[in-house]
Amino acid sequence: MAEDLTDFIRQRIRSDLADGLDGVVTRFPPEPNGYLHIGHAKSICLNFGVAEEFGGKTYLRFDDTNPLKESDEFVDAIVRDVEWLGFRWEGPTFASDYFDELYRFAEQLIERDKAYVCDLSAERIRATRGTLTEPGTESPWRGRSAAENLHLFRRMKAGEFADGACVLRAKIDMASPNLNMRDPVLYRIRHATHHRTGDAWCIYPMYDFTHCICDALEGISHSLCTLEFEDHRPLYDWVLDNIAVNYHPPQIEFSRLGLEYTVMSKRLFATLVDGGHVGGWDDPRMSTLAGLRRRGVRPAAVREFCRRIGVTKSENRVELEMLDFCLRKDLQTAPRAMAVLDPLRVVLVNYEGGGEVLAAPWHPQHLERGGRELTFSSTLYIEREDFKETPPRKYRRLTPNGMVRLRYGYIIVCEEVVKNANGDIEELRCRYVPESKSGSDSSNLKPKGVIHWVDAATAVAAEVRLLERLFDSANPTPATFRSALNTNSLRTVQAQVEPAAVASAEPHFQFERTGYFVKDERDHSAAQPVFNRTVSLRDSYNPKAGP
Ligand code: ATP
Ligand code: MG
């Protein structure tokens, strides 16, 4: 079912289809130089989304033109992430699949006197490029004949020159107001082993030359890219106008996703990984898709997030609350369980039962999900913060001589606070009210609060990772991001978890009152459980618009 999205790109596609366009073909073209992040998800949801809505198709195309930075590891990770998001692609294809064609088109430009071999160093090329207010200077090699250029370009390809000795440049206009049009480099020499073509090539095409040609060869109907490529569009068009291709896709730009409290660049994430600031590309604090997945984010939440942020041309940083809102919404139906993150022992002085079992549903609003059994005994754990000796006003939990209800269990009354020599509370001695059992309560007591608990006899000790934002600053930049790192972004606690949650095959849980958690996909085992907090329960955020 076509969703009723009305952003400017979908409007454009509808109008192209009305004008006779015979099918929508898009592509998602990542460079395999790192793992995908949530910014890429915006582009993925857009490209795959429009193709799905309009009955078209999407290529997953790897833009692998820089052998120094790219690897199969990154290709595999990207494939996994796009698949995880729930999309199916044509291909995958690789820019390197087209190296022969690209080379032939480069020779064509040379033959048409539209490209030349330039012996200036990269530094000289930069220095002679001019500025926004000053035209550039023409290269002394600009006047070489087509025959000489062809000869030199073939020698470049044959490996006769060292890296940097010369480049192939487009012959456009050194006085163009658009700096990208001042004889941009099309090919450079790189004696490096490519992850797919090995040592077959020692010259590699530049992005601006490669991308438009791949788009044309794949018959891309709408080449959707981010706004920083707007100034490259004239070059995209120039290349296709000056070679013999019979199809010329339109490039359409939209704004990049920025998110508060994170950076959004493979390069910067690589710095964090390589510098040991995080545990890897899938560190659950990272806004890589692999990191989000490990944190317990599900694909539906990412897609919902992308739907809500929409597609426009205005640059902004989305609030983190928007993402959290989508995570909570998606996890609302996750089974519920009880876990005590900071355990305080409670001994029920009058409890003499043994082997008592209480029934509890997996989800109070979804009884069809079935339930689990909670054991009950004379020694329990409650959350340390659910008891206060001198309670603040309106405190609804346990206090000396106060009472509270244990979720799905009994009402307890605190009779004695046992402290150690330092004055720290070691244990509470409480009385339980036998006739107050949940579901058959005849006690007529009305405790103000209900707290979660676990039975010390059966609870499973688990490592719980409480994850905070990776950055202290809402707007970390490439220049500041290192000093903006939040040094308290990972706090690990030893929790006590009800055994049914550990035994269940389900990875996602709401632990009552403490948040949504997931079993860590790397480190969790039934013998040594490890849970990550996906998101807390607190939700003061109310999105202004949208369904
Ligand atoms: P990075 O700096 O993270 O490497 P990139 O733009 O160089 O980003 P590519 O691998 O070239 O990454 O990106 C593939 C596609 O994803 C491109 O079409 C790019 O425009 C898009 N993309 C990347 N980052 C974002 C973002 N933050 N928001 C929207 N689209 C993005
Ligand atoms: Mg890039």
Coordinates of C-alpha atoms and ligand atoms in Angstrom, one line a residue:
M1 CA 0.0 0.0 0.0
A2 CA 1.5 3.3 -1.0
E3 CA 1.8 5.5 2.0
D4 CA 0.5 9.0 1.8
L5 CA 3.7 10.9 2.1
T6 CA 3.8 14.2 0.4
D7 CA 7.4 15.5 0.6
F8 CA 8.9 17.4 -2.4
I9 CA 10.6 14.3 -3.7
R10 CA 7.5 12.2 -3.8
Q11 CA 5.6 15.1 -5.4
R12 CA 8.3 15.2 -8.1
I13 CA 8.2 11.5 -8.7
R14 CA 4.4 11.6 -9.0
S15 CA 4.6 14.4 -11.5
D16 CA 7.3 12.6 -13.5
L17 CA 5.2 9.5 -13.6
A18 CA 2.2 11.5 -14.8
D19 CA 4.5 12.9 -17.5
G20 CA 5.2 9.4 -18.8
L21 CA 8.2 8.2 -16.8
D22 CA 8.0 4.5 -17.1
G23 CA 9.2 3.3 -13.7
V24 CA 11.0 4.4 -10.5
V25 CA 14.6 3.2 -10.1
T26 CA 16.6 4.5 -7.1
R27 CA 19.9 3.6 -5.6
F28 CA 21.5 3.7 -2.1
P29 CA 25.2 4.3 -2.8
P30 CA 27.3 4.0 0.4
E31 CA 31.1 4.0 0.3
P32 CA 32.3 0.8 2.2
N33 CA 34.6 2.7 4.4
G34 CA 32.7 2.2 7.7
Y35 CA 29.4 1.1 9.2
L36 CA 26.1 2.8 8.4
H37 CA 24.7 5.2 10.9
I38 CA 21.2 6.5 11.5
G39 CA 21.8 9.3 8.9
H40 CA 22.2 6.6 6.3
A41 CA 18.8 5.2 7.5
K42 CA 17.2 8.4 6.3
S43 CA 18.6 7.9 2.8
I44 CA 17.8 4.2 2.8
C45 CA 14.2 4.7 3.9
L46 CA 13.8 7.4 1.3
N47 CA 15.4 5.5 -1.6
F48 CA 13.9 2.1 -0.8
G49 CA 10.7 3.7 0.4
V50 CA 9.8 5.6 -2.8
A51 CA 10.7 2.6 -4.9
E52 CA 8.4 0.4 -2.9
E53 CA 5.6 3.0 -2.9
F54 CA 5.8 3.5 -6.7
G55 CA 6.4 -0.2 -7.7
G56 CA 10.0 0.4 -8.7
K57 CA 13.4 -1.0 -7.6
T58 CA 16.5 0.1 -5.7
Y59 CA 20.1 -0.8 -6.3
L60 CA 22.4 -1.2 -3.4
R61 CA 25.5 0.1 -5.0
F62 CA 28.9 0.3 -3.3
D63 CA 30.8 3.4 -4.2
D64 CA 34.2 1.7 -3.9
T65 CA 36.6 4.0 -5.7
N66 CA 39.1 4.6 -2.9
P67 CA 41.0 1.3 -2.3
L68 CA 42.9 2.8 0.7
K69 CA 39.8 3.1 2.9
E70 CA 37.4 0.4 1.7
S71 CA 37.1 -3.3 2.7
D72 CA 34.9 -6.4 2.5
E73 CA 34.3 -6.1 6.2
F74 CA 32.5 -2.9 5.6
V75 CA 30.6 -4.2 2.6
D76 CA 29.3 -7.1 4.7
A77 CA 28.3 -4.9 7.5
I78 CA 26.4 -2.6 5.2
V79 CA 24.6 -5.5 3.6
R80 CA 23.6 -6.8 7.0
D81 CA 22.3 -3.4 8.1
V82 CA 20.2 -2.7 5.0
E83 CA 18.7 -6.2 5.3
W84 CA 18.1 -5.6 9.0
L85 CA 16.1 -2.5 8.2
G86 CA 13.9 -4.7 6.1
F87 CA 14.7 -3.7 2.5
R88 CA 15.4 -5.8 -0.5
W89 CA 17.7 -4.5 -3.2
E90 CA 18.8 -5.1 -6.8
G91 CA 22.4 -6.2 -6.9
P92 CA 24.4 -5.3 -4.9
T93 CA 26.4 -3.6 -7.6
F94 CA 29.8 -1.9 -7.1
A95 CA 31.3 1.1 -8.8
S96 CA 34.3 -1.2 -9.4
D97 CA 32.0 -3.3 -11.6
Y98 CA 32.1 -0.4 -14.0
F99 CA 35.8 0.3 -14.0
D100 CA 36.1 -0.8 -17.7
E101 CA 33.2 1.4 -18.8
L102 CA 34.4 4.3 -16.7
Y103 CA 37.8 4.1 -18.3
R104 CA 36.3 4.0 -21.8
F105 CA 34.3 7.1 -21.0
A106 CA 37.4 8.8 -19.8
E107 CA 39.1 8.1 -23.1
Q108 CA 36.1 9.4 -24.8
L109 CA 36.4 12.7 -23.0
I110 CA 40.0 12.9 -23.9
E111 CA 39.3 12.2 -27.6
R112 CA 36.7 15.0 -27.5
D113 CA 39.3 17.4 -26.0
K114 CA 37.3 17.5 -22.8
A115 CA 39.9 16.1 -20.5
Y116 CA 43.7 16.3 -20.1
V117 CA 46.5 14.8 -18.2
C118 CA 47.9 17.3 -15.8
D119 CA 51.3 17.0 -14.2
L120 CA 50.7 19.5 -11.4
S121 CA 51.0 18.2 -7.9
A122 CA 47.8 18.0 -5.8
E123 CA 49.1 20.9 -3.9
R124 CA 49.6 23.1 -7.0
I125 CA 46.2 22.1 -8.3
R126 CA 44.7 23.3 -5.1
A127 CA 46.8 26.5 -5.1
T128 CA 45.8 27.4 -8.7
R129 CA 42.1 26.7 -8.2
G130 CA 41.4 30.3 -7.2
T131 CA 38.8 31.3 -4.6
L132 CA 35.1 32.2 -4.5
T133 CA 36.1 35.7 -5.6
E134 CA 39.2 35.0 -7.7
P135 CA 39.2 32.9 -10.8
G136 CA 41.7 30.0 -11.0
T137 CA 44.7 29.7 -13.2
E138 CA 44.9 27.4 -16.1
S139 CA 47.3 24.5 -15.9
P140 CA 50.4 24.7 -18.1
W141 CA 49.4 21.2 -19.3
R142 CA 45.9 22.2 -20.4
G143 CA 46.9 22.6 -24.0
R144 CA 48.2 19.0 -24.6
S145 CA 46.8 17.4 -27.7
A146 CA 44.2 14.7 -27.5
A147 CA 46.7 12.2 -28.9
E148 CA 49.3 13.1 -26.3
N149 CA 46.7 12.9 -23.5
L150 CA 45.5 9.6 -24.7
H151 CA 49.0 8.3 -24.8
L152 CA 49.8 9.6 -21.3
F153 CA 46.5 8.3 -19.8
R154 CA 47.2 4.8 -21.1
R155 CA 50.6 5.0 -19.6
M156 CA 49.0 6.1 -16.3
K157 CA 46.8 3.0 -16.5
A158 CA 49.7 0.8 -17.4
G159 CA 51.4 1.8 -14.1
E160 CA 54.3 3.8 -15.6
F161 CA 53.9 6.6 -13.1
A162 CA 54.1 6.9 -9.4
D163 CA 51.2 8.0 -7.2
G164 CA 50.6 11.7 -7.6
A165 CA 52.8 12.1 -10.7
C166 CA 49.8 13.2 -12.7
V167 CA 46.1 13.1 -12.8
L168 CA 43.3 13.3 -15.5
R169 CA 41.4 16.5 -15.3
A170 CA 38.2 17.6 -17.0
K171 CA 38.7 20.6 -19.2
I172 CA 35.8 22.9 -18.2
D173 CA 36.4 26.5 -17.0
M174 CA 39.0 27.8 -14.6
A175 CA 36.9 30.9 -14.2
S176 CA 33.7 29.2 -13.4
P177 CA 31.9 30.7 -10.3
N178 CA 31.4 27.1 -9.2
L179 CA 34.8 25.8 -7.9
N180 CA 33.8 22.3 -8.7
M181 CA 33.8 23.2 -12.4
R182 CA 37.4 24.5 -12.4
D183 CA 38.9 21.5 -14.2
P184 CA 38.2 18.9 -11.5
V185 CA 40.3 15.8 -11.2
L186 CA 38.6 12.7 -12.8
Y187 CA 41.3 10.1 -12.2
R188 CA 44.2 9.7 -9.9
I189 CA 47.0 7.2 -9.6
R190 CA 46.9 4.9 -6.6
H191 CA 49.2 1.9 -6.5
A192 CA 47.0 0.1 -3.9
T193 CA 45.2 -3.2 -3.8
H194 CA 41.5 -2.9 -4.2
H195 CA 39.2 -5.1 -2.1
R196 CA 37.5 -6.4 -5.2
T197 CA 39.7 -5.7 -8.3
G198 CA 42.9 -6.5 -6.5
D199 CA 45.9 -5.1 -8.5
A200 CA 44.1 -4.9 -11.8
W201 CA 44.0 -1.1 -11.6
C202 CA 46.4 1.6 -10.4
I203 CA 44.2 4.5 -11.5
Y204 CA 40.9 5.1 -9.8
P205 CA 38.1 7.4 -10.9
M206 CA 36.9 10.2 -8.6
Y207 CA 33.4 10.3 -7.1
D208 CA 32.0 13.0 -9.3
F209 CA 33.0 11.2 -12.5
T210 CA 31.9 7.8 -11.2
H211 CA 28.6 8.5 -9.6
C212 CA 26.7 10.0 -12.5
I213 CA 27.9 7.4 -14.9
C214 CA 26.9 4.5 -12.6
D215 CA 23.5 6.2 -12.2
A216 CA 23.1 6.5 -16.0
L217 CA 24.2 2.9 -16.6
E218 CA 21.8 1.5 -14.0
G219 CA 19.0 3.6 -15.4
I220 CA 18.4 5.5 -12.1
S221 CA 15.2 7.6 -12.5
H222 CA 15.9 9.8 -9.5
S223 CA 19.4 10.2 -8.1
L224 CA 18.7 11.3 -4.5
C225 CA 21.6 12.7 -2.6
T226 CA 22.3 15.1 0.3
L227 CA 22.5 18.8 0.0
E228 CA 26.3 19.1 0.0
F229 CA 26.2 17.7 -3.5
E230 CA 24.0 20.5 -4.8
D231 CA 27.2 22.4 -6.0
H232 CA 28.3 19.2 -7.7
R233 CA 25.2 18.9 -9.8
P234 CA 26.6 21.0 -12.6
L235 CA 29.5 18.6 -12.8
Y236 CA 27.2 15.6 -12.7
D237 CA 25.4 17.0 -15.6
W238 CA 28.6 18.1 -17.5
V239 CA 30.0 14.6 -17.4
L240 CA 26.9 13.0 -18.7
D241 CA 26.4 15.7 -21.4
N242 CA 29.9 15.2 -22.7
I243 CA 30.1 11.4 -23.1
A244 CA 28.0 9.1 -25.2
V245 CA 25.4 7.8 -22.8
N246 CA 21.8 7.8 -23.9
Y247 CA 20.3 8.4 -20.5
H248 CA 20.8 11.3 -18.1
P249 CA 19.3 10.9 -14.6
P250 CA 18.2 13.9 -12.6
Q251 CA 20.0 14.5 -9.3
I252 CA 17.8 15.8 -6.5
E253 CA 19.1 16.9 -3.2
F254 CA 17.6 16.7 0.3
S255 CA 19.0 17.7 3.7
R256 CA 21.2 15.4 5.8
L257 CA 19.9 14.1 9.1
G258 CA 21.6 15.5 12.1
L259 CA 20.8 14.2 15.5
E260 CA 21.5 15.9 18.8
Y261 CA 24.3 14.5 21.1
T262 CA 25.9 12.6 18.3
V263 CA 28.2 13.0 15.3
M264 CA 27.0 11.6 12.0
S265 CA 29.9 10.5 9.9
K266 CA 31.7 7.2 9.3
R267 CA 35.0 9.0 9.5
L268 CA 34.3 10.3 13.0
F269 CA 32.9 7.0 14.2
A270 CA 36.1 5.3 12.8
T271 CA 38.1 7.7 14.9
L272 CA 36.2 6.7 18.0
V273 CA 36.6 3.0 17.2
D274 CA 40.3 3.2 16.3
G275 CA 41.0 5.4 19.3
G276 CA 39.5 2.9 21.7
H277 CA 36.9 5.4 22.9
V278 CA 34.1 2.8 22.3
G279 CA 34.1 -1.0 22.1
G280 CA 33.7 -1.2 18.4
W281 CA 31.4 -0.2 15.5
D282 CA 28.5 -1.9 17.3
D283 CA 29.1 -0.3 20.6
P284 CA 25.5 0.3 21.9
R285 CA 26.2 3.9 22.6
M286 CA 27.0 4.6 18.9
S287 CA 24.4 5.8 16.5
T288 CA 25.6 3.3 14.0
L289 CA 22.8 1.0 12.9
A290 CA 24.8 -1.9 14.4
G291 CA 25.2 0.0 17.7
L292 CA 21.5 0.9 17.8
R293 CA 20.6 -2.8 17.1
R294 CA 22.8 -3.9 19.9
R295 CA 21.2 -1.4 22.2
G296 CA 17.9 -3.0 21.5
V297 CA 16.5 -0.7 18.8
R298 CA 14.3 -2.6 16.3
P299 CA 14.1 -1.8 12.6
A300 CA 10.5 -0.7 12.9
A301 CA 11.5 2.1 15.3
V302 CA 14.2 3.3 12.9
R303 CA 11.7 3.4 10.0
E304 CA 9.1 5.2 12.1
F305 CA 11.8 7.7 13.1
C306 CA 12.7 8.3 9.5
R307 CA 9.0 8.7 8.5
R308 CA 8.5 11.3 11.3
I309 CA 11.5 13.4 10.4
G310 CA 10.4 13.5 6.8
V311 CA 12.4 14.7 3.8
T312 CA 13.0 18.4 3.2
K313 CA 15.8 20.8 2.1
S314 CA 16.3 22.4 5.5
E315 CA 19.2 21.4 7.7
N316 CA 18.6 20.8 11.4
R317 CA 19.5 18.6 14.2
V318 CA 16.7 16.4 15.4
E319 CA 16.1 16.1 19.1
L320 CA 17.1 12.9 20.7
E321 CA 13.7 12.7 22.3
M322 CA 12.2 12.1 18.9
L323 CA 14.2 9.0 18.5
D324 CA 13.5 7.9 22.1
F325 CA 9.8 8.5 21.5
C326 CA 9.9 6.1 18.5
L327 CA 11.8 3.5 20.5
R328 CA 9.3 3.5 23.3
K329 CA 6.4 3.4 20.9
D330 CA 7.8 0.3 19.2
L331 CA 8.7 -1.5 22.4
Q332 CA 5.4 -0.8 24.1
T333 CA 4.2 -4.3 23.5
A334 CA 7.4 -6.0 24.7
P335 CA 6.9 -8.5 27.5
R336 CA 7.2 -7.1 31.0
A337 CA 9.4 -8.6 33.7
M338 CA 10.9 -7.6 37.0
A339 CA 14.5 -6.8 37.6
V340 CA 16.0 -5.0 40.6
L341 CA 19.0 -2.9 39.5
D342 CA 20.2 -1.9 42.9
P343 CA 19.1 -4.7 45.2
L344 CA 18.2 -4.2 48.9
R345 CA 17.4 -7.4 50.8
V346 CA 14.0 -7.7 52.4
V347 CA 13.3 -10.4 55.0
L348 CA 9.7 -11.2 55.7
V349 CA 9.7 -12.1 59.3
N350 CA 6.2 -13.7 59.4
Y351 CA 6.4 -15.6 56.1
E352 CA 6.5 -19.3 56.5
G353 CA 5.3 -20.6 53.2
G354 CA 7.6 -22.4 50.8
G355 CA 7.4 -22.9 47.1
E356 CA 4.6 -20.4 46.6
V357 CA 4.1 -19.4 43.0
L358 CA 2.3 -16.2 41.8
A359 CA 0.8 -15.8 38.4
A360 CA 1.7 -12.7 36.3
P361 CA 0.9 -11.9 32.7
W362 CA 3.7 -11.1 30.3
H363 CA 1.9 -7.9 29.4
P364 CA -1.1 -6.5 31.3
Q365 CA -2.7 -5.2 28.2
H366 CA -2.0 -8.2 26.1
L367 CA -3.2 -11.2 28.1
E368 CA -3.3 -13.3 25.0
R369 CA 0.5 -13.3 25.3
G370 CA 0.2 -15.6 28.3
G371 CA 2.1 -15.3 31.4
R372 CA 4.9 -16.4 33.7
E373 CA 5.2 -17.6 37.2
L374 CA 6.9 -15.7 40.0
T375 CA 8.2 -17.6 43.0
F376 CA 7.7 -16.0 46.4
S377 CA 9.7 -16.6 49.5
S378 CA 10.8 -15.0 52.8
T379 CA 13.8 -13.3 51.2
L380 CA 13.3 -10.8 48.4
Y381 CA 15.1 -8.0 46.8
I382 CA 13.6 -4.6 46.2
E383 CA 15.1 -1.5 44.6
R384 CA 17.3 0.4 47.1
E385 CA 15.6 3.7 46.1
D386 CA 12.2 2.2 46.9
F387 CA 12.9 2.6 50.6
K388 CA 13.5 5.9 52.4
E389 CA 14.1 6.3 56.1
T390 CA 13.2 10.0 55.9
P391 CA 10.9 10.1 52.9
P392 CA 10.5 13.3 50.9
R393 CA 6.9 14.7 50.5
K394 CA 4.6 12.6 48.5
Y395 CA 6.9 9.6 48.6
R396 CA 4.7 6.6 47.7
R397 CA 7.1 3.7 48.4
L398 CA 8.4 2.0 51.5
T399 CA 9.2 3.8 54.7
P400 CA 9.8 2.8 58.3
N401 CA 6.4 1.4 59.5
G402 CA 5.0 2.3 56.1
M403 CA 3.5 -0.2 53.7
V404 CA 3.7 -0.9 50.0
R405 CA 2.3 -3.4 47.6
L406 CA 4.7 -5.8 45.9
R407 CA 3.6 -6.1 42.2
Y408 CA 1.5 -9.3 41.7
G409 CA 2.3 -10.2 45.3
Y410 CA 1.4 -9.0 48.8
I411 CA 1.4 -5.9 50.8
I412 CA 4.4 -5.6 53.1
V413 CA 5.0 -3.3 56.1
C414 CA 8.5 -2.3 57.2
E415 CA 9.2 -3.1 60.8
E416 CA 13.0 -2.8 61.2
V417 CA 15.9 -1.3 59.4
V418 CA 19.1 -3.3 59.8
K419 CA 22.3 -1.3 59.3
N420 CA 26.0 -2.2 59.2
A421 CA 28.7 -0.6 61.3
N422 CA 29.0 2.3 58.7
G423 CA 25.3 3.1 59.1
D424 CA 24.5 1.7 55.6
I425 CA 21.2 -0.1 55.3
E426 CA 21.8 -3.8 54.9
E427 CA 18.4 -5.3 55.1
L428 CA 14.8 -4.5 55.9
R429 CA 12.8 -6.7 58.1
C430 CA 9.2 -6.6 57.1
R431 CA 5.9 -8.2 57.8
Y432 CA 3.7 -9.4 54.9
V433 CA -0.1 -9.3 55.0
P434 CA -1.3 -12.8 54.2
E435 CA -4.8 -11.8 53.1
S436 CA -3.5 -9.1 50.7
K437 CA -2.5 -11.3 47.8
S438 CA -3.0 -9.6 44.5
G439 CA -6.2 -10.8 42.9
S440 CA -7.7 -12.0 46.2
D441 CA -7.0 -9.1 48.5
S442 CA -9.4 -8.9 51.5
S443 CA -7.1 -6.8 53.7
N444 CA -8.9 -3.5 53.1
L445 CA -5.4 -1.9 53.2
K446 CA -4.7 0.8 50.7
P447 CA -1.0 1.2 50.2
K448 CA -0.1 4.3 48.1
G449 CA 2.6 2.6 46.1
V450 CA 3.3 -0.6 44.1
I451 CA 7.0 -1.6 43.7
H452 CA 8.8 -4.3 41.7
W453 CA 10.8 -7.0 43.4
V454 CA 12.4 -10.4 42.9
D455 CA 12.5 -13.5 44.9
A456 CA 16.1 -13.9 46.2
A457 CA 15.8 -17.7 46.2
T458 CA 15.3 -17.8 42.4
A459 CA 16.5 -14.4 41.0
V460 CA 19.4 -14.6 38.5
A461 CA 22.3 -12.2 38.9
A462 CA 22.8 -10.2 35.7
E463 CA 25.1 -7.5 34.4
V464 CA 23.0 -4.6 33.3
R465 CA 24.5 -1.8 31.2
L466 CA 22.9 1.6 31.6
L467 CA 23.8 3.6 28.5
E468 CA 23.8 7.3 28.4
R469 CA 24.5 9.7 25.5
L470 CA 28.0 9.3 24.1
F471 CA 28.5 13.1 24.0
D472 CA 27.8 15.8 26.6
S473 CA 27.3 18.4 24.0
A474 CA 24.1 18.6 21.9
N475 CA 26.2 19.7 18.9
P476 CA 29.5 17.9 18.8
T477 CA 31.4 19.0 15.7
P478 CA 34.4 17.3 14.0
A479 CA 36.6 19.8 15.8
T480 CA 35.2 19.3 19.3
F481 CA 33.8 15.8 19.4
R482 CA 36.8 14.3 21.2
S483 CA 36.5 16.7 24.2
A484 CA 32.7 16.4 24.1
L485 CA 32.8 12.7 24.9
N486 CA 30.7 11.8 27.9
T487 CA 33.0 9.9 30.2
N488 CA 30.0 8.4 32.1
S489 CA 28.2 7.1 29.1
L490 CA 28.4 3.5 30.3
R491 CA 27.4 2.5 33.8
T492 CA 27.4 -1.2 34.7
V493 CA 25.4 -2.6 37.6
Q494 CA 24.8 -6.0 39.0
A495 CA 21.1 -6.6 39.0
Q496 CA 18.8 -9.4 40.1
V497 CA 16.4 -10.5 37.4
E498 CA 13.4 -12.8 37.6
P499 CA 14.4 -16.1 36.1
A500 CA 11.6 -16.3 33.5
A501 CA 13.0 -13.3 31.6
V502 CA 16.4 -15.0 31.4
A503 CA 14.9 -18.3 30.4
S504 CA 12.7 -16.8 27.7
A505 CA 13.8 -16.8 24.1
E506 CA 12.5 -13.2 23.8
P507 CA 15.4 -10.6 23.7
H508 CA 13.4 -7.5 24.5
F509 CA 11.8 -6.7 27.8
Q510 CA 10.3 -3.9 29.7
F511 CA 11.7 -4.2 33.2
E512 CA 8.9 -2.7 35.2
R513 CA 9.6 0.8 36.2
T514 CA 13.2 0.9 35.0
G515 CA 13.0 0.9 31.2
Y516 CA 13.3 -1.2 28.1
F517 CA 16.1 -3.7 28.0
V518 CA 17.6 -6.2 25.6
K519 CA 19.8 -9.2 26.0
D520 CA 23.2 -8.1 24.7
E521 CA 23.7 -9.8 21.3
R522 CA 27.4 -10.5 21.9
D523 CA 27.8 -11.1 25.6
H524 CA 24.6 -12.4 27.0
S525 CA 24.2 -16.1 27.9
A526 CA 21.7 -17.9 30.1
A527 CA 24.6 -18.6 32.5
Q528 CA 25.9 -15.1 32.5
P529 CA 23.1 -12.8 31.5
V530 CA 23.9 -9.3 30.2
F531 CA 21.2 -6.7 29.5
N532 CA 21.5 -3.3 27.8
R533 CA 19.1 -0.6 28.6
T534 CA 17.6 0.5 25.3
V535 CA 15.7 3.5 26.6
S536 CA 14.2 4.5 29.9
L537 CA 10.5 4.8 30.5
R538 CA 10.4 8.5 31.2
D539 CA 8.4 10.1 28.5
S540 CA 7.7 13.8 28.7
Y541 CA 8.0 14.2 24.9
N542 CA 5.0 14.9 22.9
P543 CA 5.6 15.3 19.1
K544 CA 3.7 18.3 17.9
A545 CA 2.6 17.0 14.6
G546 CA 2.0 13.8 12.8
P547 CA -0.1 10.7 13.5
Ligands
ATP1 P1 29.8 9.6 5.9 O1 30.4 11.0 6.1 O2 29.1 9.1 7.2 O3 30.7 8.6 5.3 P2 28.7 9.9 3.4 O4 27.7 10.8 2.9 O5 30.1 10.1 2.9 O6 28.6 9.9 4.9 P3 28.1 7.6 1.9 O7 28.6 6.2 2.2 O8 28.7 8.3 0.7 O9 28.3 8.4 3.2 O10 26.5 7.7 1.9 C1 25.7 6.9 1.2 C2 24.4 7.7 1.1 O11 23.9 8.0 2.3 C3 24.6 9.0 0.3 O12 23.6 9.2 -0.6 C4 24.5 10.0 1.4 O13 24.1 11.3 0.9 C5 23.6 9.4 2.4 N1 23.8 9.9 3.7 C6 24.9 9.9 4.4 N2 24.8 10.5 5.6 C7 23.5 11.0 5.7 C8 22.8 11.7 6.6 N3 23.3 12.2 7.7 N4 21.5 12.0 6.3 C9 21.0 11.6 5.1 N5 21.6 10.9 4.2 C10 22.9 10.6 4.5
MG2 MG 31.7 9.6 2.1

